[in-house]
Tab-separated table of C-alpha atoms in Angstrom:
chain	number	residue	atom	x	y	z
A	1	MET	CA	122.970	-35.889	189.806
A	2	HIS	CA	120.063	-33.991	188.106
A	3	SER	CA	120.655	-31.360	185.798
A	4	PHE	CA	118.745	-28.299	186.002
A	5	PRO	CA	117.431	-26.608	182.887
A	6	ALA	CA	118.735	-23.387	182.082
A	7	GLY	CA	116.104	-20.748	180.773
A	8	SER	CA	117.156	-17.619	178.241
A	9	ALA	CA	118.235	-14.787	179.918
A	10	ASN	CA	115.934	-12.523	177.745
A	11	SER	CA	112.763	-14.800	177.990
A	12	TYR	CA	111.081	-12.828	180.210
A	13	HIS	CA	111.182	-9.664	178.505
A	14	THR	CA	110.408	-10.953	175.343
A	15	LEU	CA	107.220	-12.553	176.816
A	16	SER	CA	106.005	-9.344	178.197
A	17	ILE	CA	106.971	-6.936	175.337
A	18	ARG	CA	104.939	-8.828	172.807
A	19	PRO	CA	101.632	-8.172	174.103
A	20	ALA	CA	102.753	-4.386	174.583
A	21	LEU	CA	103.475	-4.488	170.608
A	22	ALA	CA	100.424	-6.216	169.741
A	23	SER	CA	98.427	-3.931	171.490
A	24	PHE	CA	100.091	-0.885	170.127
A	25	VAL	CA	99.619	-2.454	166.520
A	26	ASP	CA	95.891	-2.841	167.250
A	27	GLU	CA	95.472	0.609	168.631
A	28	VAL	CA	97.424	1.894	165.690
A	29	CYS	CA	95.117	0.205	163.163
A	30	GLY	CA	91.710	1.038	165.046
A	31	THR	CA	93.012	4.714	164.922
A	32	LEU	CA	93.778	4.369	161.189
A	33	ALA	CA	90.435	2.814	160.511
A	34	ARG	CA	88.615	5.556	162.632
A	35	LEU	CA	90.558	8.187	160.805
A	36	CYS	CA	89.730	6.918	157.372
A	37	ALA	CA	86.090	6.704	158.454
A	38	TYR	CA	86.150	10.124	159.499
A	39	LEU	CA	87.714	11.545	156.315
A	40	MET	CA	85.318	9.708	154.159
A	41	THR	CA	82.539	11.074	156.168
A	42	LEU	CA	83.691	14.477	155.527
A	43	ALA	CA	84.369	13.599	151.980
A	44	LEU	CA	80.650	12.503	151.625
A	45	MET	CA	79.257	15.536	153.332
A	46	ALA	CA	81.412	17.750	151.161
A	47	ILE	CA	79.961	16.144	148.003
A	48	CYS	CA	76.569	16.407	149.378
A	49	GLY	CA	77.052	20.214	150.115
A	50	ILE	CA	78.397	20.874	146.655
A	51	ALA	CA	75.345	19.189	144.937
A	52	LEU	CA	72.858	20.968	147.308
A	53	TRP	CA	74.737	24.250	146.369
A	54	HIS	CA	74.381	23.805	142.756
A	55	HIS	CA	70.762	22.692	143.114
A	56	LEU	CA	70.041	25.697	145.283
A	57	PRO	CA	69.296	28.211	142.786
A	58	ASP	CA	67.003	26.024	140.936
A	59	VAL	CA	64.917	25.775	144.098
A	60	THR	CA	65.196	29.607	144.663
A	61	ALA	CA	64.068	30.120	140.901
A	62	MET	CA	61.077	27.727	141.614
A	63	GLU	CA	60.202	29.440	144.823
A	64	THR	CA	60.419	33.107	143.108
A	65	SER	CA	58.748	32.129	140.272
A	66	SER	CA	55.699	30.674	142.145
A	67	LYS	CA	55.343	34.092	143.945
A	68	THR	CA	55.743	36.200	140.420
A	69	TRP	CA	52.577	37.786	138.549
A	70	SER	CA	51.059	35.361	135.846
A	71	LYS	CA	48.592	35.940	133.372
A	72	ALA	CA	45.031	34.601	134.228
A	73	GLY	CA	43.735	33.270	130.966
A	74	ARG	CA	40.474	32.633	132.001
A	75	SER	CA	39.344	35.354	134.313
A	76	THR	CA	36.162	37.109	133.853
A	77	PRO	CA	36.724	40.931	132.763
A	78	ALA	CA	35.917	43.140	135.927
A	79	PHE	CA	36.226	46.600	134.095
A	80	ALA	CA	35.425	48.185	130.785
A	81	VAL	CA	36.083	51.304	128.958
A	82	SER	CA	33.630	53.034	126.604
A	83	GLN	CA	34.675	52.603	123.116
A	84	LEU	CA	33.331	55.874	121.848
A	85	ILE	CA	36.583	57.660	123.186
A	86	PHE	CA	38.794	55.454	121.292
A	87	PRO	CA	37.434	55.671	117.510
A	88	GLY	CA	39.382	53.439	115.277
A	89	LYS	CA	41.795	52.085	118.195
A	90	THR	CA	42.215	48.336	119.024
A	91	GLU	CA	41.782	47.425	122.555
A	92	THR	CA	43.205	44.577	124.228
A	93	TYR	CA	42.415	43.512	127.716
A	94	GLU	CA	44.382	41.088	130.105
A	95	VAL	CA	44.214	39.937	133.631
A	96	PHE	CA	47.244	38.958	135.700
A	97	ARG	CA	47.068	37.423	139.293
A	98	HIS	CA	49.320	36.999	142.134
A	99	PRO	CA	49.580	33.944	144.317
A	100	GLU	CA	49.294	36.310	147.336
A	101	GLY	CA	45.980	37.499	146.016
A	102	GLY	CA	46.778	40.600	144.005
A	103	ARG	CA	45.086	41.469	140.678
A	104	LYS	CA	45.791	43.634	138.011
A	105	ASP	CA	43.397	44.446	134.881
A	106	LEU	CA	45.368	45.710	131.997
A	107	PHE	CA	44.046	47.812	129.073
A	108	ARG	CA	46.127	48.630	126.131
A	109	TRP	CA	45.139	50.564	123.009
A	110	SER	CA	46.848	50.686	119.843
A	111	GLY	CA	46.308	52.687	116.651
A	112	ILE	CA	47.298	52.106	112.913
A	113	GLY	CA	49.959	49.320	112.635
A	114	GLY	CA	49.686	48.207	116.267
A	115	THR	CA	51.289	51.520	117.522
A	116	PRO	CA	50.653	51.718	121.370
A	117	VAL	CA	48.575	55.061	122.136
A	118	ALA	CA	47.424	54.337	125.786
A	119	GLU	CA	47.451	51.980	128.681
A	120	LEU	CA	45.488	51.768	131.658
A	121	GLU	CA	46.275	49.440	134.795
A	122	ILE	CA	43.681	49.000	137.538
A	123	TYR	CA	45.442	47.154	140.530
A	124	ARG	CA	43.930	45.743	143.418
A	125	SER	CA	46.548	44.504	145.940
A	126	GLY	CA	46.460	41.236	148.145
A	127	ASP	CA	48.648	39.996	150.674
A	128	GLU	CA	52.034	40.636	148.297
A	129	ILE	CA	54.282	43.414	148.754
A	130	ASP	CA	53.797	46.206	146.212
A	131	GLN	CA	57.408	47.064	145.194
A	132	VAL	CA	56.214	50.278	143.206
A	133	GLY	CA	58.824	52.695	144.594
A	134	SER	CA	58.266	55.886	143.251
A	135	ALA	CA	55.198	56.804	141.109
A	136	ALA	CA	57.524	58.675	138.433
A	137	GLY	CA	59.954	55.576	138.308
A	138	TYR	CA	57.045	52.830	137.957
A	139	LEU	CA	55.362	54.721	135.148
A	140	ALA	CA	58.699	55.259	133.240
A	141	ALA	CA	59.380	51.649	133.336
A	142	ARG	CA	56.068	50.876	132.250
A	143	MET	CA	55.812	52.862	129.402
A	144	ASP	CA	59.500	52.249	128.255
A	145	PRO	CA	61.442	49.582	130.286
A	146	ALA	CA	64.866	50.395	128.467
A	147	GLY	CA	64.322	54.373	128.294
A	148	PRO	CA	65.327	56.941	130.700
A	149	ARG	CA	63.726	57.161	134.304
A	150	GLU	CA	63.388	61.097	134.654
A	151	LEU	CA	60.121	62.393	134.778
A	152	GLU	CA	58.578	65.813	135.881
A	153	ALA	CA	55.341	66.830	137.298
A	154	ALA	CA	52.724	67.733	134.661
A	155	GLY	CA	50.068	68.771	136.663
A	156	VAL	CA	47.070	67.487	138.054
A	157	ILE	CA	43.490	66.772	136.665
A	158	ASP	CA	40.250	66.026	138.398
A	159	SER	CA	38.247	62.582	137.701
A	160	LYS	CA	35.546	60.949	139.387
A	161	PHE	CA	38.232	59.074	141.438
A	162	GLY	CA	39.509	62.326	142.819
A	163	ALA	CA	42.694	64.354	141.933
A	164	VAL	CA	44.987	62.405	139.402
A	165	THR	CA	48.712	63.264	139.138
A	166	LEU	CA	50.301	63.890	135.802
A	167	PHE	CA	53.942	63.275	134.697
A	168	ARG	CA	55.847	63.600	131.470
A	169	ARG	CA	59.375	62.788	130.498
A	170	VAL	CA	62.116	65.713	131.290
A	171	GLY	CA	63.714	67.282	127.976
A	172	GLY	CA	63.804	65.593	124.773
A	173	THR	CA	61.696	66.529	121.699
A	174	GLU	CA	58.330	67.473	121.624
A	175	ALA	CA	57.210	63.876	120.462
A	176	ALA	CA	58.983	62.501	123.300
A	177	ARG	CA	57.248	64.752	125.702
A	178	ALA	CA	53.808	64.415	124.156
A	179	CYS	CA	52.669	61.233	126.120
A	180	LEU	CA	51.472	61.790	129.660
A	181	ARG	CA	51.659	59.670	132.521
A	182	PHE	CA	49.045	59.430	135.409
A	183	PHE	CA	48.776	58.005	138.782
A	184	ARG	CA	46.028	57.600	141.441
A	185	HIS	CA	46.329	55.823	144.603
A	186	VAL	CA	43.219	54.940	146.890
A	187	ASP	CA	43.740	53.825	150.287
A	188	GLU	CA	40.339	52.235	151.006
A	189	PRO	CA	40.021	49.995	149.458
A	190	LYS	CA	43.418	49.307	148.216
A	191	PHE	CA	43.068	50.316	144.649
A	192	ARG	CA	45.502	51.967	142.200
A	193	LEU	CA	44.946	53.540	138.634
A	194	SER	CA	48.008	54.242	136.479
A	195	GLY	CA	49.234	54.337	132.990
A	196	TRP	CA	49.843	56.464	130.209
A	197	SER	CA	48.255	58.016	126.889
A	198	CYS	CA	49.521	59.872	123.929
A	199	LEU	CA	46.227	60.869	122.751
A	200	GLY	CA	45.554	64.731	121.844
A	201	GLU	CA	47.310	67.188	119.666
A	202	ASP	CA	48.382	69.341	122.623
A	203	LEU	CA	48.638	69.302	126.445
A	204	PRO	CA	45.279	70.327	127.405
A	205	ALA	CA	43.715	67.883	124.841
A	206	ARG	CA	46.058	64.974	126.294
A	207	ARG	CA	44.991	66.270	129.745
A	208	THR	CA	41.267	65.805	128.680
A	209	ALA	CA	41.955	62.214	127.133
A	210	ILE	CA	43.285	61.075	130.285
A	211	GLY	CA	40.526	62.344	132.257
A	212	CYS	CA	37.944	60.875	129.763
A	213	ILE	CA	39.624	57.424	129.988
A	214	LEU	CA	39.154	57.290	133.826
A	215	ASN	CA	35.622	58.723	133.739
A	216	ARG	CA	34.424	56.281	131.152
A	217	LEU	CA	35.882	53.440	133.329
A	218	ILE	CA	32.955	51.115	134.633
A	219	LEU	CA	32.823	48.395	137.203
A	220	LEU	CA	31.348	45.098	135.535
A	221	THR	CA	31.773	42.774	138.403
A	222	ALA	CA	33.583	43.289	141.896
A	223	GLY	CA	33.046	39.568	143.368
A	224	ASN	CA	32.849	39.828	147.037
A	225	ASP	CA	34.537	43.296	147.252
A	226	ALA	CA	31.590	45.556	148.663
A	227	LYS	CA	34.136	48.293	149.178
A	228	LEU	CA	35.150	48.496	145.609
A	229	THR	CA	31.671	48.733	144.534
A	230	GLU	CA	30.912	51.350	147.033
A	231	LEU	CA	33.986	53.201	145.492
A	232	PHE	CA	32.614	52.983	141.857
A	233	ALA	CA	29.022	54.029	143.301
A	234	HIS	CA	30.344	57.066	144.662
A	235	ALA	CA	32.550	57.715	141.799
A	236	GLU	CA	29.541	57.643	139.281
A	237	VAL	CA	27.875	60.358	141.167
A	238	ARG	CA	31.155	62.592	140.497
A	239	ARG	CA	31.580	61.683	136.778
A	240	SER	CA	31.767	64.645	134.563
A	241	ASP	CA	31.441	65.236	130.774
A	242	CYS	CA	34.434	63.927	128.953
A	243	ALA	CA	34.924	67.238	127.317
A	244	THR	CA	35.666	68.772	130.501
A	245	SER	CA	36.975	66.065	132.476
A	246	GLY	CA	40.681	67.014	131.671
A	247	ALA	CA	40.389	70.531	133.327
A	248	PRO	CA	41.362	70.842	136.759
A	249	ALA	CA	38.640	71.121	139.068
A	250	LEU	CA	40.802	72.521	141.618
A	251	SER	CA	42.366	76.102	141.635
A	252	ALA	CA	44.375	76.447	138.529
A	253	ASP	CA	47.471	77.610	140.513
A	254	TRP	CA	51.195	76.682	139.882
A	255	VAL	CA	50.390	73.175	141.248
A	256	THR	CA	47.445	72.328	139.353
A	257	GLY	CA	47.866	74.269	136.217
A	258	ALA	CA	48.174	72.828	132.914
A	259	ASP	CA	51.844	73.187	132.623
A	260	ASN	CA	53.817	73.032	136.135
A	261	PRO	CA	56.794	75.771	135.916
A	262	HIS	CA	60.294	74.218	135.831
A	263	LEU	CA	61.016	75.340	139.717
A	264	ARG	CA	59.198	71.961	140.592
A	265	GLY	CA	62.146	70.117	139.069
A	266	ALA	CA	62.207	66.379	137.944
A	267	LEU	CA	60.659	63.621	140.415
């Protein structure tokens, strides 16, 4: 008689379980591999983000510095002020330009020992944003960056460019209040005159000195700015003598008087 081979009782289940286990192991390995790749990608992105974050201040500083005022070493002087009103004073002339087209011509006069006695800034704006804010705050920062910002009105004088507003420091000693600030803005063309002066023994003399500075300001070259040329041409017709330029051409009331009353308050 022929004998029939007897198979194992669990052979069928063993053969069916092994492929399932192999497939499960492969799926787990694939999932782990994808998870590792995902985590490595996140780590790489985090490293790149941190590097860019640390580099961002440098980029911002470069962009900011490229849009700030810088001294123009080879610019031709566009204005001049007669030296007859500054006997014995040293004059410096500097030009600053803005990438957006603005230009500032800056006069400074110094006395004995290099002590500053007066300053005049002629500003012609371009496409940049003029961040002056208040005239009083701007003039206070110009004269003394670390000093107080409180100024009060000190009257109005007439000049060949029209009425000019004066300011002085609030309170303090007479020496601290001796220097006057001035501000004059012209809408067309966009043109601004500002600065300060400590010239003169008393308030009327200081007012006259500022009027004299502005009346003796002349245009050397306007380039292609026809409106600026026209402005100075009309201004020359209005120019008065230095001896009387500080007196207000308007009515000497409480607004334009030589010394404004305290009820006007600080600006």
